[in-house]
Amino acid sequence: MSCKGEQANKTSNIDEQEPKTDTLTYKLSHVRLESEKTVDMGSGGTDTTYFDVVYPVFENKELDNLVMSTLLSTDDQGKTHRSVEEEGKAFISDFDSNIQGDPFPRPWFHQMNLKVIQNTKHYLAFEFSFSQYTGGAHGNYGTIYKNYAPQKKDTLALEDVIHQQKMSILLKNAERIFRHQENIGKNQSLDDEFFFDDGKFALNNNFVLDKKGILFLYNVYEIKPYSSGITKLHIPYKAIDTIMTDLGQQIKKEIQKD
C-alpha cells in the first residue's frame, strides 16, 4: 500500500482556512491511499485501486464527531470505531483480497469530499459528496447535506427552520414547484415515473439553505431510477418566508449578507 502526498497516511495537505467573524475555523485534511496491486487495462496500460478523502478538521469535539460519523462506518449507537486511515486501509485490503480470484479484475475507487458551504454565526452547512466503485455494472455516487446550529451546539433539523405546524404549506409549495420542474400536470399521477410511497409527493431530510432559498436533493434510486441521476428541488424564500421560524429567518439574513 502506498500513500501519495506528504504524510498522506496521517492527515496530509492540511490548510488553515481564513477565519471569518462569528464563524468556526477549521483545517482541511487530505488522505489518499493506493493499492500496490495493479490491474491490466489493455494496450499495455495499468491502473490501481485508490481511497481518497478530503474533510475539515475542527477543534470542536461535537463537530468532529459529526464529520467522522458522516465519513465513516458507525455502529448501532452511531459511534465510529475506525479512523479515516483505517477505513482506507480496510478498503484497499478488501480489493487486494478480491483481486486474487477475479479472472477479469477492475480497479476500485472510493472518493469522499466533505466541504463547508455555509459558515455563519447561527448556521454551519456541509456538503458531503461521494463516489465509489467496487465492481459490477456501475458504481454509486451521491450528495448529502449536513446542517449544524453552532449556538445550539447541535444538528439543525428542518423543524428548526420551518414551523412544525406549517409543514403542510411547505409540502404544498414544494409539490407545485416539483410538478412544474418535471413537466407533470397538477392532477397527474406520480406512480409511473417516480418512487414516492403510495404515489404521494414527499420531501426528504437532505436539504441546505442558500442565498435564494432552501434546496432539497434526492439521490439516485431515491425517487427515480439510476439512469435519471440526482434530482434537485429548489424552493425560493418567497414561497416559505411566512412559515420560517425566527432561527430560519436569522440564518437567511446571515447567508444573504455574506
Coordinates of C-alpha atoms in Angstrom, one line a residue:
M1 CA 0.0 0.0 0.0
S2 CA 1.3 3.4 -0.9
C3 CA 0.3 6.9 0.0
K4 CA 0.6 10.0 -2.2
G5 CA 1.2 13.4 -0.8
E6 CA 3.3 14.5 2.1
Q7 CA 2.4 12.3 5.1
A8 CA -0.8 11.3 3.4
N9 CA -1.3 8.3 5.6
K10 CA -1.8 10.5 8.5
T11 CA -3.5 13.9 7.9
S12 CA -1.7 15.4 4.9
N13 CA -2.2 18.5 2.9
I14 CA -3.7 20.4 5.8
D15 CA -4.5 24.0 5.0
E16 CA -5.7 26.6 7.5
Q17 CA -8.9 28.4 6.5
E18 CA -9.1 32.2 6.8
P19 CA -11.2 32.9 9.9
K20 CA -14.4 34.9 9.4
T21 CA -16.3 37.0 12.0
D22 CA -18.6 34.8 14.1
T23 CA -17.8 31.7 12.2
L24 CA -16.0 28.5 13.1
T25 CA -12.4 28.0 11.8
Y26 CA -11.1 24.6 10.6
K27 CA -8.4 23.0 8.6
L28 CA -8.6 20.7 5.6
S29 CA -7.2 17.2 5.7
H30 CA -6.5 15.1 2.6
V31 CA -5.9 11.4 2.9
R32 CA -5.1 9.2 -0.2
L33 CA -4.2 5.5 -0.2
E34 CA -3.4 3.3 -3.2
S35 CA -3.1 -0.4 -3.6
E36 CA 0.3 -1.7 -4.7
K37 CA -1.6 -4.3 -6.9
T38 CA -2.2 -3.1 -10.5
V39 CA -4.8 -4.1 -13.0
D40 CA -4.1 -4.6 -16.7
M41 CA -6.3 -2.2 -18.6
G42 CA -5.2 -3.4 -22.0
S43 CA -2.8 -1.8 -24.6
G44 CA 0.0 -2.0 -22.1
G45 CA -1.7 0.3 -19.6
T46 CA -2.4 -0.4 -15.9
D47 CA -4.4 1.2 -13.2
T48 CA -4.9 0.6 -9.5
T49 CA -7.4 1.0 -6.7
Y50 CA -7.4 4.1 -4.5
F51 CA -9.1 5.7 -1.5
D52 CA -9.3 9.5 -1.5
V53 CA -10.9 11.7 1.2
V54 CA -10.9 15.4 1.8
Y55 CA -12.5 16.7 5.0
P56 CA -12.5 19.6 7.5
V57 CA -10.9 19.3 10.9
F58 CA -12.4 21.3 13.8
E59 CA -11.2 21.9 17.3
N60 CA -14.8 21.5 18.4
K61 CA -15.5 17.9 19.5
E62 CA -19.2 17.8 18.5
L63 CA -18.3 19.0 15.0
D64 CA -15.5 16.5 14.6
N65 CA -17.9 13.7 15.7
L66 CA -20.4 14.9 13.1
V67 CA -17.7 14.9 10.4
M68 CA -16.4 11.4 11.3
S69 CA -19.9 9.9 11.5
T70 CA -20.6 11.2 8.0
L71 CA -17.3 9.9 6.6
L72 CA -17.0 6.5 8.4
S73 CA -19.0 3.4 9.2
T74 CA -20.9 3.6 12.5
D75 CA -22.4 1.1 14.9
D76 CA -26.0 0.9 16.1
Q77 CA -25.2 3.7 18.6
G78 CA -23.8 5.9 15.8
K79 CA -20.2 5.6 17.1
T80 CA -17.2 5.2 14.8
H81 CA -14.5 2.6 15.6
R82 CA -12.1 3.4 12.8
S83 CA -10.0 6.4 11.8
V84 CA -10.1 7.7 8.2
E85 CA -6.8 6.0 7.5
E86 CA -8.0 2.7 9.0
E87 CA -11.2 2.9 6.8
G88 CA -9.0 3.4 3.8
K89 CA -6.7 0.5 4.6
A90 CA -9.7 -1.8 5.0
F91 CA -11.0 -0.7 1.6
I92 CA -7.6 -1.4 0.0
S93 CA -7.3 -4.7 1.8
D94 CA -10.8 -5.8 0.5
F95 CA -9.7 -5.1 -3.1
D96 CA -6.3 -6.9 -2.6
S97 CA -8.2 -10.0 -1.4
N98 CA -10.9 -9.9 -4.1
I99 CA -8.5 -9.5 -7.0
Q100 CA -6.8 -12.8 -6.2
G101 CA -9.7 -14.9 -7.6
D102 CA -11.2 -12.5 -10.1
P103 CA -10.4 -13.5 -13.7
F104 CA -11.5 -10.1 -15.0
P105 CA -10.4 -7.6 -12.3
R106 CA -11.2 -3.9 -12.4
P107 CA -9.7 -1.2 -10.2
W108 CA -11.9 0.1 -7.4
F109 CA -12.1 3.6 -6.1
H110 CA -13.7 5.4 -3.2
Q111 CA -13.8 9.2 -3.2
M112 CA -15.3 11.4 -0.5
N113 CA -15.3 15.1 -0.2
L114 CA -16.8 16.8 2.8
K115 CA -16.7 20.6 2.5
V116 CA -18.1 23.5 4.4
I117 CA -20.5 25.5 2.2
Q118 CA -22.2 27.8 4.7
N119 CA -20.4 29.2 7.8
T120 CA -22.2 31.9 9.8
K121 CA -22.9 32.6 13.4
H122 CA -26.1 30.6 13.5
Y123 CA -25.5 28.1 10.6
L124 CA -22.9 25.7 9.5
A125 CA -23.7 23.5 6.5
F126 CA -21.7 20.7 5.0
E127 CA -21.9 19.2 1.5
F128 CA -20.8 15.5 1.5
S129 CA -20.2 14.1 -2.0
F130 CA -19.1 10.5 -2.6
S131 CA -18.3 8.2 -5.5
Q132 CA -17.5 4.6 -5.2
Y133 CA -16.9 1.6 -7.5
T134 CA -16.3 -2.0 -6.2
G135 CA -17.2 -4.0 -9.3
G136 CA -20.4 -4.6 -11.2
A137 CA -22.1 -2.7 -14.0
H138 CA -21.7 0.7 -12.4
G139 CA -20.6 2.5 -9.2
N140 CA -22.5 4.5 -6.8
Y141 CA -22.5 8.2 -6.0
G142 CA -24.4 10.9 -4.2
T143 CA -24.5 14.1 -2.2
I144 CA -25.7 14.5 1.4
Y145 CA -26.1 17.8 3.3
K146 CA -25.5 18.1 7.0
N147 CA -26.7 21.1 8.9
Y148 CA -25.5 22.3 12.3
A149 CA -26.5 25.2 14.6
P150 CA -23.4 26.5 16.4
Q151 CA -25.4 28.4 19.0
K152 CA -27.3 25.2 20.0
K153 CA -24.3 23.0 19.6
D154 CA -26.5 20.5 17.8
T155 CA -27.6 19.4 14.4
L156 CA -30.2 21.5 12.6
A157 CA -33.4 19.9 11.6
L158 CA -36.0 21.1 9.1
E159 CA -38.3 21.8 12.0
D160 CA -35.7 24.3 13.3
V161 CA -36.1 26.3 10.0
I162 CA -39.8 25.8 9.2
H163 CA -42.6 25.9 11.8
Q164 CA -43.7 22.4 12.5
Q165 CA -47.4 23.3 12.2
K166 CA -46.7 24.9 8.8
M167 CA -45.1 21.9 7.2
S168 CA -48.2 21.2 5.1
I169 CA -47.7 24.6 3.4
L170 CA -44.1 23.8 2.6
L171 CA -45.1 20.5 1.2
K172 CA -47.8 22.0 -1.0
N173 CA -45.5 24.7 -2.4
A174 CA -42.7 22.2 -2.9
E175 CA -45.0 19.8 -4.9
R176 CA -46.2 22.7 -7.0
I177 CA -42.6 23.6 -7.9
F178 CA -41.7 20.0 -8.4
R179 CA -44.5 19.3 -10.8
H180 CA -43.7 22.4 -12.9
Q181 CA -40.0 21.4 -12.9
E182 CA -40.7 17.9 -14.0
N183 CA -43.4 18.9 -16.5
I184 CA -46.1 16.9 -14.7
G185 CA -49.7 18.0 -14.7
K186 CA -51.4 19.2 -11.5
N187 CA -53.5 16.1 -11.1
Q188 CA -51.2 13.7 -13.0
S189 CA -50.2 10.5 -11.1
L190 CA -46.6 10.3 -9.8
D191 CA -46.7 6.5 -9.8
D192 CA -45.5 6.0 -13.3
E193 CA -42.2 7.9 -13.2
F194 CA -41.3 8.2 -9.6
F195 CA -40.7 6.1 -6.5
F196 CA -42.7 8.1 -4.0
D197 CA -44.5 5.9 -1.4
D198 CA -48.2 5.3 -2.5
G199 CA -47.6 7.8 -5.3
K200 CA -47.7 10.8 -2.9
F201 CA -45.1 13.5 -3.2
A202 CA -42.8 13.8 -0.2
L203 CA -39.8 15.9 0.9
N204 CA -36.7 14.2 2.3
N205 CA -34.3 15.4 5.0
N206 CA -31.5 16.1 2.6
F207 CA -31.6 19.9 2.5
V208 CA -29.5 23.0 2.7
L209 CA -30.2 26.8 2.9
D210 CA -28.5 29.1 0.4
K211 CA -28.9 32.8 -0.6
K212 CA -32.1 32.2 -2.6
G213 CA -34.0 29.6 -0.7
I214 CA -33.9 26.0 0.5
L215 CA -32.6 23.2 -1.7
F216 CA -33.7 19.6 -1.4
L217 CA -31.7 16.9 -3.1
Y218 CA -32.9 13.4 -4.0
N219 CA -30.0 10.9 -4.7
V220 CA -30.0 8.1 -7.3
Y221 CA -32.7 5.4 -6.7
E222 CA -34.5 7.7 -4.2
I223 CA -37.3 8.9 -6.4
K224 CA -36.0 8.0 -9.9
P225 CA -34.0 5.1 -11.5
Y226 CA -30.2 5.2 -11.5
S227 CA -30.2 6.4 -15.2
S228 CA -32.0 9.6 -14.3
G229 CA -29.4 10.7 -11.8
I230 CA -30.0 13.0 -8.9
T231 CA -32.9 15.4 -8.6
K232 CA -32.6 18.9 -7.1
L233 CA -35.6 20.8 -5.9
H234 CA -35.1 24.5 -5.0
I235 CA -37.8 26.4 -3.1
P236 CA -37.3 30.2 -3.1
Y237 CA -37.7 32.2 0.1
K238 CA -40.7 34.0 -1.3
A239 CA -42.6 30.6 -1.1
I240 CA -41.6 30.0 2.5
D241 CA -40.9 33.4 4.1
T242 CA -44.1 33.4 6.1
I243 CA -43.6 29.9 7.6
M244 CA -40.0 30.2 8.6
T245 CA -39.0 30.2 12.3
D246 CA -37.1 33.0 13.9
L247 CA -33.9 31.0 13.6
G248 CA -34.6 30.3 9.9
Q249 CA -35.1 34.0 9.3
Q250 CA -31.8 34.8 11.1
I251 CA -29.9 32.2 9.1
K252 CA -31.4 33.6 5.9
K253 CA -30.3 37.1 6.9
E254 CA -26.7 36.0 7.6
I255 CA -26.4 34.0 4.4
Q256 CA -27.7 36.8 2.2
K257 CA -25.4 39.3 4.0
D258 CA -22.2 37.4 3.0

